[in-house]
């Protein structure tokens, strides 16, 4: 690999393209090592008269170029490792380009590559330039016609975007011609060729058009595509009903592949999925997998409008499609599975991944201002915080106006490459209001801190709330401005009943206030008794809230906040205080939890969530400096105390569910209610296991028996994994035997083996460090398969904090080695792992120095990719 020169791309340097490509014809002669690609481009000058034509291309072997049918001499153009420049071109012309590429050798999994003997592509963001020379930028939209030619043997299916317009044979080879009638940028191009099984179905759109649906999977896996197909049809219906958006082609295809750098890709009419986010059956995937599959199917389908029909002008606007599409898929999941539970899960994910990003050296705005590799910006900030901003806009304008604004956005920008300003303009158009202040959310990095200080005057029955916001400086952004923060809040009395108040002449128990300046005061009248304040309901803004309140008030909200999100939030906040204070006892907390579990108005999924204590990474966010061993010890001790305090109750409840399950003999259903019941039962099991700390022999024996029994009697992967994790938590004599048993059962199921690897990597036992090293020597381990690599390496670094942060520094060494190893062939995937070192400055010694040393070692390595060097460099520089 040549040493790459770091040259940042800046938003302020954006220039419209000099040429339009009205038509793109591609011909692929597929061959594992010598695929020939010819492109016929119809070009038209739209920029400066003297501008040369600059096409982008990487790792291509140029076979020839001709302009309007005339073959060019090598002196007519200039080729660099990243470009093909033709100096002298007319205003309108046709260009034929032929290149040769090597899909077999392509382990970057970007461009055209081979996976399990099949050809497939990944072009977003800048992979198309590894296929052929092209103006590979999202604001060049073209109409694509694609001919795919391959041997008949081994490649019965030849797929690309749009509609199949012709197919035929040619000796041992055959071909298919695809035409996509919609103008699209090159990042949405896709091609798949090989042996596949297909599950077919159909969908009739609201306007009565029939759409053929086809999901392609590995041979023998057709049945496992049924759930994805069902989720697809529900997504299509939902987008019609909720957003008024209909599908636009006669065919919608999805292909599942095993080797993929991330989750899935929304290529027009031909989505490509990581098989782990598509294949499902009760014996091989968990309820959480079902949930993810449903949401990712929806996400990629929704991109057909938010991303494809309206695309991004440049990659700085990535959140225009990603933030909006995540917000849309969250809305879909909420409608499928319940709003409160979905909201809690989304906020947990935001806090687990985005808040640390915003608080560390890799903090960047939702619309960044510069980058070296855009692939490094497919982050929680772009996706999850981007979704939160759309959510705040909706909260602020209300659901009806939101829908009008979105209608306006899709109508006025259809077929174009848009910007965030265009998005906000639609809100301005339908409200007549200035939305410029909301742009600050997109351009300013960092999580705002919101403080609310209530003071109640019993005499006047007046509650005054002092609100203030501040955002701390982030790298390259020292000065921060106030952002508009929608604060939904309500009151309750100390016994938990909703409490009314008067605001703007209206009597309500809940209101929305928008904090626009650094500080403001909100006055609520006619508050009959000293109130409990429930602020930031449903997490109405992605901020860190400090509410001055008594613990008794938190307990009141834990027991009965009318807003279920804040009920969960109050419990989390109490648990965080109790765990970190080291002096608190679990008694009162246990009582409130007992009451919650007994409350029949709450659903099981909610109860399962409220049983879950704040995670170690959650706690690491509020403890400075971070001491991972202390956090682990304190959390385990608190959990054990809670478990002991509630043991009889949770055991009785657990047994009741178990009897119920054995009696019902109902076939497995992945629906939300059944999944919620399993989640609750498994959460009870997990909490029971926590009492193994300091347990006597009788208790220990009981726990062992329970864990084994749960594992052996499970009838689906959800329960089996819960059993395996219970056995792992005890880490007793039968741990290895259980792992062996699991392995023997699933050794031919790669997706299940990923779970087997990950479960071991996440086991919070000091012995895991050696185990993880051994796992990388396992015959089934292959660092070139991202799913497998992530199952071991990412699972360990991101989800096993107490072992990853072992004081010896060995966890850091191991991860740094892995990053360097994978960077040699798959920089995009390797770079994603650098962030685990990002927050090093916040850690206590010796962690901070050891993490820093790991980053320095990475950065000092010769021939580092741009991807890794950008992130490691930023992590160290800040
Ligand atoms: N657009 C795809 C999605 O929705 C993700 C593509 C990721 N690309 C990348 N280079 N990281 O969700
Ligand atoms: Zn997306």
PDB file of N, CA, C and O in Angstrom, residues 733-781:
ATOM      1  N   UNK A 733     -17.876 -24.598  36.743  1.00  0.00           N
ATOM      2  CA  UNK A 733     -17.255 -25.760  36.105  1.00  0.00           C
ATOM      3  C   UNK A 733     -17.883 -26.121  34.766  1.00  0.00           C
ATOM      4  O   UNK A 733     -17.219 -26.610  33.862  1.00  0.00           O
ATOM      5  N   UNK A 734     -19.190 -25.913  34.644  1.00  0.00           N
ATOM      6  CA  UNK A 734     -19.838 -26.368  33.415  1.00  0.00           C
ATOM      7  C   UNK A 734     -19.828 -25.334  32.281  1.00  0.00           C
ATOM      8  O   UNK A 734     -20.438 -25.533  31.249  1.00  0.00           O
ATOM      9  N   UNK A 735     -19.120 -24.234  32.482  1.00  0.00           N
ATOM     10  CA  UNK A 735     -19.068 -23.210  31.422  1.00  0.00           C
ATOM     11  C   UNK A 735     -18.486 -23.792  30.130  1.00  0.00           C
ATOM     12  O   UNK A 735     -19.101 -23.708  29.063  1.00  0.00           O
ATOM     13  N   UNK A 736     -17.315 -24.408  30.238  1.00  0.00           N
ATOM     14  CA  UNK A 736     -16.678 -24.933  29.019  1.00  0.00           C
ATOM     15  C   UNK A 736     -17.494 -26.036  28.367  1.00  0.00           C
ATOM     16  O   UNK A 736     -17.595 -26.094  27.140  1.00  0.00           O
ATOM     17  N   UNK A 737     -18.076 -26.884  29.197  1.00  0.00           N
ATOM     18  CA  UNK A 737     -18.893 -27.964  28.657  1.00  0.00           C
ATOM     19  C   UNK A 737     -20.105 -27.425  27.899  1.00  0.00           C
ATOM     20  O   UNK A 737     -20.476 -27.928  26.837  1.00  0.00           O
ATOM     21  N   UNK A 738     -20.706 -26.384  28.450  1.00  0.00           N
ATOM     22  CA  UNK A 738     -21.878 -25.790  27.801  1.00  0.00           C
ATOM     23  C   UNK A 738     -21.478 -25.155  26.470  1.00  0.00           C
ATOM     24  O   UNK A 738     -22.177 -25.285  25.463  1.00  0.00           O
ATOM     25  N   UNK A 739     -20.333 -24.499  26.481  1.00  0.00           N
ATOM     26  CA  UNK A 739     -19.852 -23.894  25.232  1.00  0.00           C
ATOM     27  C   UNK A 739     -19.612 -24.969  24.175  1.00  0.00           C
ATOM     28  O   UNK A 739     -19.931 -24.783  22.995  1.00  0.00           O
ATOM     29  N   UNK A 740     -19.037 -26.066  24.595  1.00  0.00           N
ATOM     30  CA  UNK A 740     -18.773 -27.160  23.655  1.00  0.00           C
ATOM     31  C   UNK A 740     -20.072 -27.710  23.077  1.00  0.00           C
ATOM     32  O   UNK A 740     -20.181 -27.963  21.868  1.00  0.00           O
ATOM     33  N   UNK A 741     -21.025 -27.875  23.959  1.00  0.00           N
ATOM     34  CA  UNK A 741     -22.329 -28.379  23.542  1.00  0.00           C
ATOM     35  C   UNK A 741     -22.951 -27.455  22.495  1.00  0.00           C
ATOM     36  O   UNK A 741     -23.445 -27.889  21.446  1.00  0.00           O
ATOM     37  N   UNK A 742     -22.883 -26.171  22.780  1.00  0.00           N
ATOM     38  CA  UNK A 742     -23.442 -25.171  21.866  1.00  0.00           C
ATOM     39  C   UNK A 742     -22.713 -25.241  20.522  1.00  0.00           C
ATOM     40  O   UNK A 742     -23.332 -25.255  19.446  1.00  0.00           O
ATOM     41  N   UNK A 743     -21.391 -25.316  20.591  1.00  0.00           N
ATOM     42  CA  UNK A 743     -20.604 -25.357  19.361  1.00  0.00           C
ATOM     43  C   UNK A 743     -20.989 -26.563  18.510  1.00  0.00           C
ATOM     44  O   UNK A 743     -21.201 -26.446  17.300  1.00  0.00           O
ATOM     45  N   UNK A 744     -21.078 -27.718  19.138  1.00  0.00           N
ATOM     46  CA  UNK A 744     -21.409 -28.937  18.391  1.00  0.00           C
ATOM     47  C   UNK A 744     -22.774 -28.838  17.722  1.00  0.00           C
ATOM     48  O   UNK A 744     -22.978 -29.326  16.617  1.00  0.00           O
ATOM     49  N   UNK A 745     -23.670 -28.159  18.392  1.00  0.00           N
ATOM     50  CA  UNK A 745     -25.010 -28.033  17.841  1.00  0.00           C
ATOM     51  C   UNK A 745     -25.034 -27.114  16.619  1.00  0.00           C
ATOM     52  O   UNK A 745     -25.840 -27.294  15.713  1.00  0.00           O
ATOM     53  N   UNK A 746     -24.189 -26.103  16.609  1.00  0.00           N
ATOM     54  CA  UNK A 746     -24.320 -25.050  15.591  1.00  0.00           C
ATOM     55  C   UNK A 746     -23.085 -24.856  14.723  1.00  0.00           C
ATOM     56  O   UNK A 746     -22.955 -23.823  14.077  1.00  0.00           O
ATOM     57  N   UNK A 747     -22.201 -25.826  14.686  1.00  0.00           N
ATOM     58  CA  UNK A 747     -20.938 -25.567  13.974  1.00  0.00           C
ATOM     59  C   UNK A 747     -21.112 -25.332  12.483  1.00  0.00           C
ATOM     60  O   UNK A 747     -20.229 -24.772  11.850  1.00  0.00           O
ATOM     61  N   UNK A 748     -22.254 -25.707  11.937  1.00  0.00           N
ATOM     62  CA  UNK A 748     -22.455 -25.453  10.507  1.00  0.00           C
ATOM     63  C   UNK A 748     -23.313 -24.213  10.247  1.00  0.00           C
ATOM     64  O   UNK A 748     -23.720 -23.962   9.123  1.00  0.00           O
ATOM     65  N   UNK A 749     -23.579 -23.448  11.294  1.00  0.00           N
ATOM     66  CA  UNK A 749     -24.422 -22.243  11.157  1.00  0.00           C
ATOM     67  C   UNK A 749     -23.586 -20.998  11.456  1.00  0.00           C
ATOM     68  O   UNK A 749     -23.479 -20.576  12.616  1.00  0.00           O
ATOM     69  N   UNK A 750     -23.013 -20.379  10.440  1.00  0.00           N
ATOM     70  CA  UNK A 750     -22.101 -19.260  10.693  1.00  0.00           C
ATOM     71  C   UNK A 750     -22.705 -18.139  11.542  1.00  0.00           C
ATOM     72  O   UNK A 750     -22.043 -17.595  12.425  1.00  0.00           O
ATOM     73  N   UNK A 751     -23.975 -17.828  11.302  1.00  0.00           N
ATOM     74  CA  UNK A 751     -24.554 -16.708  12.051  1.00  0.00           C
ATOM     75  C   UNK A 751     -24.723 -17.041  13.528  1.00  0.00           C
ATOM     76  O   UNK A 751     -24.626 -16.166  14.397  1.00  0.00           O
ATOM     77  N   UNK A 752     -24.966 -18.323  13.817  1.00  0.00           N
ATOM     78  CA  UNK A 752     -25.085 -18.718  15.224  1.00  0.00           C
ATOM     79  C   UNK A 752     -23.696 -18.796  15.860  1.00  0.00           C
ATOM     80  O   UNK A 752     -23.502 -18.418  17.020  1.00  0.00           O
ATOM     81  N   UNK A 753     -22.742 -19.253  15.075  1.00  0.00           N
ATOM     82  CA  UNK A 753     -21.367 -19.290  15.612  1.00  0.00           C
ATOM     83  C   UNK A 753     -20.882 -17.893  15.983  1.00  0.00           C
ATOM     84  O   UNK A 753     -20.131 -17.726  16.942  1.00  0.00           O
ATOM     85  N   UNK A 754     -21.326 -16.891  15.220  1.00  0.00           N
ATOM     86  CA  UNK A 754     -20.978 -15.520  15.605  1.00  0.00           C
ATOM     87  C   UNK A 754     -21.453 -15.231  17.032  1.00  0.00           C
ATOM     88  O   UNK A 754     -20.753 -14.583  17.805  1.00  0.00           O
ATOM     89  N   UNK A 755     -22.624 -15.702  17.375  1.00  0.00           N
ATOM     90  CA  UNK A 755     -23.146 -15.488  18.731  1.00  0.00           C
ATOM     91  C   UNK A 755     -22.300 -16.228  19.758  1.00  0.00           C
ATOM     92  O   UNK A 755     -22.067 -15.745  20.864  1.00  0.00           O
ATOM     93  N   UNK A 756     -21.860 -17.418  19.373  1.00  0.00           N
ATOM     94  CA  UNK A 756     -21.025 -18.235  20.262  1.00  0.00           C
ATOM     95  C   UNK A 756     -19.703 -17.516  20.544  1.00  0.00           C
ATOM     96  O   UNK A 756     -19.248 -17.424  21.690  1.00  0.00           O
ATOM     97  N   UNK A 757     -19.115 -16.965  19.502  1.00  0.00           N
ATOM     98  CA  UNK A 757     -17.877 -16.212  19.689  1.00  0.00           C
ATOM     99  C   UNK A 757     -18.123 -14.971  20.553  1.00  0.00           C
ATOM    100  O   UNK A 757     -17.392 -14.690  21.501  1.00  0.00           O
ATOM    101  N   UNK A 758     -19.190 -14.248  20.219  1.00  0.00           N
ATOM    102  CA  UNK A 758     -19.451 -12.977  20.918  1.00  0.00           C
ATOM    103  C   UNK A 758     -19.765 -13.207  22.400  1.00  0.00           C
ATOM    104  O   UNK A 758     -19.312 -12.449  23.259  1.00  0.00           O
ATOM    105  N   UNK A 759     -20.520 -14.263  22.692  1.00  0.00           N
ATOM    106  CA  UNK A 759     -20.881 -14.517  24.093  1.00  0.00           C
ATOM    107  C   UNK A 759     -19.613 -14.712  24.929  1.00  0.00           C
ATOM    108  O   UNK A 759     -19.514 -14.213  26.056  1.00  0.00           O
ATOM    109  N   UNK A 760     -18.642 -15.404  24.380  1.00  0.00           N
ATOM    110  CA  UNK A 760     -17.396 -15.630  25.123  1.00  0.00           C
ATOM    111  C   UNK A 760     -16.605 -14.339  25.271  1.00  0.00           C
ATOM    112  O   UNK A 760     -16.033 -14.061  26.322  1.00  0.00           O
ATOM    113  N   UNK A 761     -16.590 -13.552  24.180  1.00  0.00           N
ATOM    114  CA  UNK A 761     -15.811 -12.304  24.218  1.00  0.00           C
ATOM    115  C   UNK A 761     -16.408 -11.308  25.203  1.00  0.00           C
ATOM    116  O   UNK A 761     -15.711 -10.441  25.723  1.00  0.00           O
ATOM    117  N   UNK A 762     -17.711 -11.425  25.484  1.00  0.00           N
ATOM    118  CA  UNK A 762     -18.364 -10.450  26.359  1.00  0.00           C
ATOM    119  C   UNK A 762     -18.461 -10.926  27.801  1.00  0.00           C
ATOM    120  O   UNK A 762     -18.987 -10.211  28.646  1.00  0.00           O
ATOM    121  N   UNK A 763     -17.951 -12.111  28.077  1.00  0.00           N
ATOM    122  CA  UNK A 763     -18.053 -12.636  29.433  1.00  0.00           C
ATOM    123  C   UNK A 763     -17.128 -11.832  30.359  1.00  0.00           C
ATOM    124  O   UNK A 763     -15.920 -11.758  30.156  1.00  0.00           O
ATOM    125  N   UNK A 764     -17.746 -11.222  31.372  1.00  0.00           N
ATOM    126  CA  UNK A 764     -16.990 -10.318  32.248  1.00  0.00           C
ATOM    127  C   UNK A 764     -16.202 -11.093  33.287  1.00  0.00           C
ATOM    128  O   UNK A 764     -16.444 -10.980  34.481  1.00  0.00           O
ATOM    129  N   UNK A 765     -15.271 -11.877  32.825  1.00  0.00           N
ATOM    130  CA  UNK A 765     -14.418 -12.633  33.736  1.00  0.00           C
ATOM    131  C   UNK A 765     -12.973 -12.388  33.299  1.00  0.00           C
ATOM    132  O   UNK A 765     -12.690 -12.419  32.106  1.00  0.00           O
ATOM    133  N   UNK A 766     -12.079 -12.144  34.253  1.00  0.00           N
ATOM    134  CA  UNK A 766     -10.688 -11.816  33.877  1.00  0.00           C
ATOM    135  C   UNK A 766     -10.073 -12.856  32.933  1.00  0.00           C
ATOM    136  O   UNK A 766      -9.190 -12.541  32.130  1.00  0.00           O
ATOM    137  N   UNK A 767     -10.556 -14.062  33.026  1.00  0.00           N
ATOM    138  CA  UNK A 767     -10.029 -15.145  32.200  1.00  0.00           C
ATOM    139  C   UNK A 767     -10.332 -14.918  30.706  1.00  0.00           C
ATOM    140  O   UNK A 767      -9.688 -15.484  29.831  1.00  0.00           O
ATOM    141  N   UNK A 768     -11.308 -14.047  30.439  1.00  0.00           N
ATOM    142  CA  UNK A 768     -11.727 -13.793  29.051  1.00  0.00           C
ATOM    143  C   UNK A 768     -10.598 -13.265  28.176  1.00  0.00           C
ATOM    144  O   UNK A 768     -10.540 -13.533  26.974  1.00  0.00           O
ATOM    145  N   UNK A 769      -9.684 -12.526  28.782  1.00  0.00           N
ATOM    146  CA  UNK A 769      -8.589 -11.958  28.002  1.00  0.00           C
ATOM    147  C   UNK A 769      -7.825 -13.049  27.243  1.00  0.00           C
ATOM    148  O   UNK A 769      -7.571 -12.942  26.043  1.00  0.00           O
ATOM    149  N   UNK A 770      -7.479 -14.108  27.947  1.00  0.00           N
ATOM    150  CA  UNK A 770      -6.777 -15.210  27.284  1.00  0.00           C
ATOM    151  C   UNK A 770      -7.685 -15.955  26.333  1.00  0.00           C
ATOM    152  O   UNK A 770      -7.271 -16.377  25.250  1.00  0.00           O
ATOM    153  N   UNK A 771      -8.917 -16.079  26.750  1.00  0.00           N
ATOM    154  CA  UNK A 771      -9.871 -16.799  25.910  1.00  0.00           C
ATOM    155  C   UNK A 771     -10.033 -16.098  24.556  1.00  0.00           C
ATOM    156  O   UNK A 771     -10.061 -16.738  23.510  1.00  0.00           O
ATOM    157  N   UNK A 772     -10.126 -14.780  24.593  1.00  0.00           N
ATOM    158  CA  UNK A 772     -10.316 -14.028  23.354  1.00  0.00           C
ATOM    159  C   UNK A 772      -9.116 -14.214  22.423  1.00  0.00           C
ATOM    160  O   UNK A 772      -9.265 -14.398  21.218  1.00  0.00           O
ATOM    161  N   UNK A 773      -7.923 -14.197  22.998  1.00  0.00           N
ATOM    162  CA  UNK A 773      -6.741 -14.456  22.170  1.00  0.00           C
ATOM    163  C   UNK A 773      -6.819 -15.852  21.534  1.00  0.00           C
ATOM    164  O   UNK A 773      -6.518 -16.033  20.354  1.00  0.00           O
ATOM    165  N   UNK A 774      -7.236 -16.819  22.350  1.00  0.00           N
ATOM    166  CA  UNK A 774      -7.367 -18.185  21.817  1.00  0.00           C
ATOM    167  C   UNK A 774      -8.408 -18.237  20.710  1.00  0.00           C
ATOM    168  O   UNK A 774      -8.234 -18.922  19.713  1.00  0.00           O
ATOM    169  N   UNK A 775      -9.494 -17.499  20.908  1.00  0.00           N
ATOM    170  CA  UNK A 775     -10.564 -17.535  19.905  1.00  0.00           C
ATOM    171  C   UNK A 775     -10.074 -17.055  18.540  1.00  0.00           C
ATOM    172  O   UNK A 775     -10.548 -17.514  17.508  1.00  0.00           O
ATOM    173  N   UNK A 776      -9.128 -16.125  18.531  1.00  0.00           N
ATOM    174  CA  UNK A 776      -8.634 -15.652  17.227  1.00  0.00           C
ATOM    175  C   UNK A 776      -7.770 -16.711  16.537  1.00  0.00           C
ATOM    176  O   UNK A 776      -7.394 -16.552  15.384  1.00  0.00           O
ATOM    177  N   UNK A 777      -7.433 -17.787  17.265  1.00  0.00           N
ATOM    178  CA  UNK A 777      -6.694 -18.909  16.653  1.00  0.00           C
ATOM    179  C   UNK A 777      -7.637 -20.057  16.305  1.00  0.00           C
ATOM    180  O   UNK A 777      -7.206 -21.084  15.782  1.00  0.00           O
ATOM    181  N   UNK A 778      -8.894 -19.900  16.638  1.00  0.00           N
ATOM    182  CA  UNK A 778      -9.875 -20.960  16.405  1.00  0.00           C
ATOM    183  C   UNK A 778     -10.020 -21.209  14.899  1.00  0.00           C
ATOM    184  O   UNK A 778     -10.000 -20.260  14.108  1.00  0.00           O
ATOM    185  N   UNK A 779     -10.157 -22.481  14.490  1.00  0.00           N
ATOM    186  CA  UNK A 779     -10.288 -22.757  13.043  1.00  0.00           C
ATOM    187  C   UNK A 779     -11.459 -22.019  12.391  1.00  0.00           C
ATOM    188  O   UNK A 779     -11.416 -21.755  11.183  1.00  0.00           O
ATOM    189  N   UNK A 780     -12.477 -21.678  13.148  1.00  0.00           N
ATOM    190  CA  UNK A 780     -13.621 -20.968  12.567  1.00  0.00           C
ATOM    191  C   UNK A 780     -13.454 -19.455  12.587  1.00  0.00           C
ATOM    192  O   UNK A 780     -14.347 -18.733  12.164  1.00  0.00           O
ATOM    193  N   UNK A 781     -12.355 -18.987  13.110  1.00  0.00           N
ATOM    194  CA  UNK A 781     -12.142 -17.536  13.130  1.00  0.00           C
ATOM    195  C   UNK A 781     -11.499 -17.098  11.829  1.00  0.00           C
ATOM    196  O   UNK A 781     -10.585 -17.751  11.330  1.00  0.00           O
TER     197      UNK A 781
END
